[in-house]
Amino acid sequence: MPRSSRGDHSDRAAGAVSPNGRPVLAARFAVPAVPKTYVGRARLTDRLTAALNTPLTLVNGPAGAGKTLLVADWITPHRTPWPVVWLTVETDDNAPGVFWAYVIDAFAHHGLPLPADIGRPARPGEVDRMLLVRLAAHLNGLAEPVVLVLDEFDRVRAPRISDEIEFVLRHAGAGLRLILVGRTEPLLPLHRYRAAGEVTEIRAADLAFQPGETAVLAERHGLSLTADGVRALTERTEGWAAGLRLCVLTALHADDPEDFLGEFEAGHSTIADFLLAEVLASRSDEVQDLLLRTSVLDRIHPDLANALTGRDDAAQVLAELARDNAFVQPIGHSWYRLHPLFAEILRAHLRVRHPGLEPGLHLAAAHWLSDAGLLAEALSHAARAGDWELAAAQLVDKLAIGRLFTGLDSDRLAELFAHMDATAAGPAVDLVRAARALARNDADRGLDCLRRAERELPADCPPTTRFTWAFLRVLAGRVTGSAELAEAAARDARALEGRIPTEGREDHPELSALLLTGLGTAQLAAGRFEAARVNLSAAARTGDGSLTAFPRHESLGRLALIDFLEGWPSRAEAHGCEALAEAERAGLPPAARSGVGQLVLAGVAVERDDLASARTRLEQVADSPALAQDPVATAELGILRARLRLAQGRPGAALKALGPPEGPAPAAPVPPWMEDRLAWAESAAHLAAGDPQAALKSLRDHESGPEYTVAAARARLALGEHGTALALLDALAPDDPHREAPAFAVRILLTRAQAVDAAGDATAARRLVARALTTARPEHLRRPFLETGPWLPGLLRREPTLAHSHDWLPTALLGASRPAARGAPAAAPVVEQLSDREQQVLERLAQLMSTEEIAADLYLSVNTVKTHLKSIYRKLAATRRGEAVRRARELHLL
């Protein structure tokens, strides 16, 4: 049998007549020519070749999807080992006799004439059943199958013909492979074929061009696009082949093709001509009206379509359009969407056919969507209708104002209301304006809008409106750092909660989470740590979900900050890690993260003398927009930068770091208690620079808290005034809870030890240092010991047994307390000094921790730990763990 099927037998139908008396059109048997610019796609042609293993193949897609050319390009000897018969179907073929006559003639045209005893239909309206039996029997007896391609098969609507095709296919056995190409599914019992695995389907999604294929298509037409341009064009057309080609052809005549493709109006283009002719014009007036009216929607529900059209059969119409691949796609749960280019073209056509109708359609959609509980979409349509009062009222009445601050819709809603008409007025409008201002930390504008809304609120306004006003005042208190405002507003909000339906509160868990976080943050700024802890802890316990992810993350970060400020590094570290984990779990983008948790972890790293980690974390939060708007966090960032520079031996740089931060100042001033903390950091920098008088001057007018006491006592010690230093420490209130916090307790003990040692009481000094070591050990607080200057190393040289059980201490201190054993050979010097991080890894190596355990303990990856181990082995001239630990002990590194 001949293998070629590209028109080698076009004369066979010449002069023939179909049963309807019309000449047989031989052109319908020709395989369409594939243009030179066609992009062959192996991923699809390979699927067609594999499809020969199933009796039935469907290639379905909308107009212009490239169905026909795909199959035509596939028909080559190396892809199709069996003979191929091609027939392009016409609407006249809905008569069974005409259809089967053309099928028989197609076989003859492609060099596969059927036996004469099969016969040929004599009448257009029917076909002898025995003809079909003989045809199926003949095909079943062939030595190799025949591939029959019926292109444009969607033109056949007659159920009888579909039944006859299914009969022949079923009884032809392995002798027939049928490929149906069309826009709609054929009226065959597809469920049977699918259940039996006997059908291959190539759908619209498969036919859609991928970015790489789009790039090749553009190049074939002489158009070079950037990767971004290719991606944008593919996304806008959703890979629709005809749309891509028409866009490329039009762009060839533009001065800047890439800009043209990003900005052209689809409604006035050759694409519009194609779709209006191929899709819209073929539909009834009623269906056209439904498509035009629903083109204003992002997604279409049948009931919503009925509301916009005044009809009651939208479900049936939409389902039929989807089946016909008429650029209407089902997206689940009875919802549909229009192809974006088709929708854009329909909207342009709507404005021409029905001028002024579009705003009313948007308004009707807004009401329907709001009643259906789809607020985000309702707001979008109210805005597009230009009814900002309705949009604002919906946001307030539905208790959704919190979604301007958190959740997946926050950015979209902020962008939506950024376009609110300046002439829009009313309390709801002012509340939305206040929310937008507060979300940007614009306290002045936010408070102005809240005051105006309060004046406009009627006495009988809904409780949801007054609750929204109180809720926003809590956030205003947070932005301005006013705990009094936040607490008063929170009381008002809680008094109103009972008047709000339970389901309303349950639908908006973000309100409670944001209120608690805002209240706790304002109390933290006021120095009311315990009250802040209560509210922030409650916020951290709010239920899971995207709407509460940000306030959970933020509250955990601030709980970490309170722990750190109160001197409990391990607690701070736990909360800080939880804050980071919450952000990762919720997928919060970097710009939406508060940065406070990361800041606290940097502070903990400084306390533990892990300077590399501290530096990395501080660099990560340096550009945080949220951190820059928080006066407390901004001040603490400056303090930690200063402490890091002090640890590096750079007191001048430390003082510079404590200066005013660059960029716009936060809306609220630095609170007084944080001013005290800044003074403490400044005093430490002056003392490190050798200027105790300047250190004392920095503390003037800041006489509160253990930081002040320790800093002042250390300055007095530097001046030789050990008696005054002891008096200052004795003045600490015995019931001050800060005395028990490790970070404070260690510094108090060490400062007192230095003072009593200077007074000549070495025994008391030894006892106090031992207590400091015991207190610091669980927290691995190394920095307080390094801050003592040369005094402590000197003490440890005199009393080496003090540090014998504290191998976690910095090597700078341990080296002074561990001389080599008498008579022992001197260890070879270390090849190169270990870094801080390598020292930490080495210490855990000596504790017999595995690589994975070291990684978890230091918050590093396993690969990073392995890299450090290799470096340690090299520097210690060791090849194994045990040898490295032994060498380290010999060198007094452990």
mmCIF file of C-alpha atoms in Angstrom, residues 655 676 678-702 707-708 710-719:
data_model
loop_
_atom_site.group_PDB
_atom_site.id
_atom_site.type_symbol
_atom_site.label_atom_id
_atom_site.label_comp_id
_atom_site.label_asym_id
_atom_site.label_seq_id
_atom_site.Cartn_x
_atom_site.Cartn_y
_atom_site.Cartn_z
ATOM 1 C CA LEU A 655 29.227 55.868 68.115
ATOM 2 C CA ASP A 676 17.749 55.288 77.934
ATOM 3 C CA LEU A 678 20.563 54.309 73.392
ATOM 4 C CA ALA A 679 22.386 56.220 76.140
ATOM 5 C CA TRP A 680 23.588 52.914 77.602
ATOM 6 C CA ALA A 681 24.980 51.851 74.211
ATOM 7 C CA GLU A 682 26.653 55.231 73.758
ATOM 8 C CA SER A 683 28.204 54.970 77.214
ATOM 9 C CA ALA A 684 29.624 51.529 76.369
ATOM 10 C CA ALA A 685 31.193 52.928 73.203
ATOM 11 C CA HIS A 686 32.859 55.801 75.080
ATOM 12 C CA LEU A 687 34.138 53.412 77.745
ATOM 13 C CA ALA A 688 35.597 51.104 75.073
ATOM 14 C CA ALA A 689 37.300 54.153 73.574
ATOM 15 C CA GLY A 690 38.968 54.801 76.955
ATOM 16 C CA ASP A 691 36.873 57.822 77.982
ATOM 17 C CA PRO A 692 34.978 56.953 81.206
ATOM 18 C CA GLN A 693 34.023 60.587 81.772
ATOM 19 C CA ALA A 694 32.241 60.706 78.430
ATOM 20 C CA ALA A 695 30.643 57.376 79.324
ATOM 21 C CA LEU A 696 29.213 58.891 82.513
ATOM 22 C CA LYS A 697 28.099 62.007 80.671
ATOM 23 C CA SER A 698 26.117 59.860 78.205
ATOM 24 C CA LEU A 699 24.183 58.396 81.129
ATOM 25 C CA ARG A 700 23.217 61.761 82.580
ATOM 26 C CA ASP A 701 19.401 62.126 82.752
ATOM 27 C CA HIS A 702 19.038 58.387 82.026
ATOM 28 C CA GLU A 707 21.711 48.684 81.959
ATOM 29 C CA TYR A 708 22.225 52.167 83.446
ATOM 30 C CA VAL A 710 25.987 48.396 85.159
ATOM 31 C CA ALA A 711 27.198 51.016 82.666
ATOM 32 C CA ALA A 712 27.646 53.635 85.387
ATOM 33 C CA ALA A 713 29.415 51.183 87.702
ATOM 34 C CA ARG A 714 31.803 50.102 84.929
ATOM 35 C CA ALA A 715 32.617 53.740 84.179
ATOM 36 C CA ARG A 716 33.336 54.350 87.859
ATOM 37 C CA LEU A 717 35.586 51.294 87.945
ATOM 38 C CA ALA A 718 37.493 52.668 84.971
ATOM 39 C CA LEU A 719 38.017 55.859 87.013
#
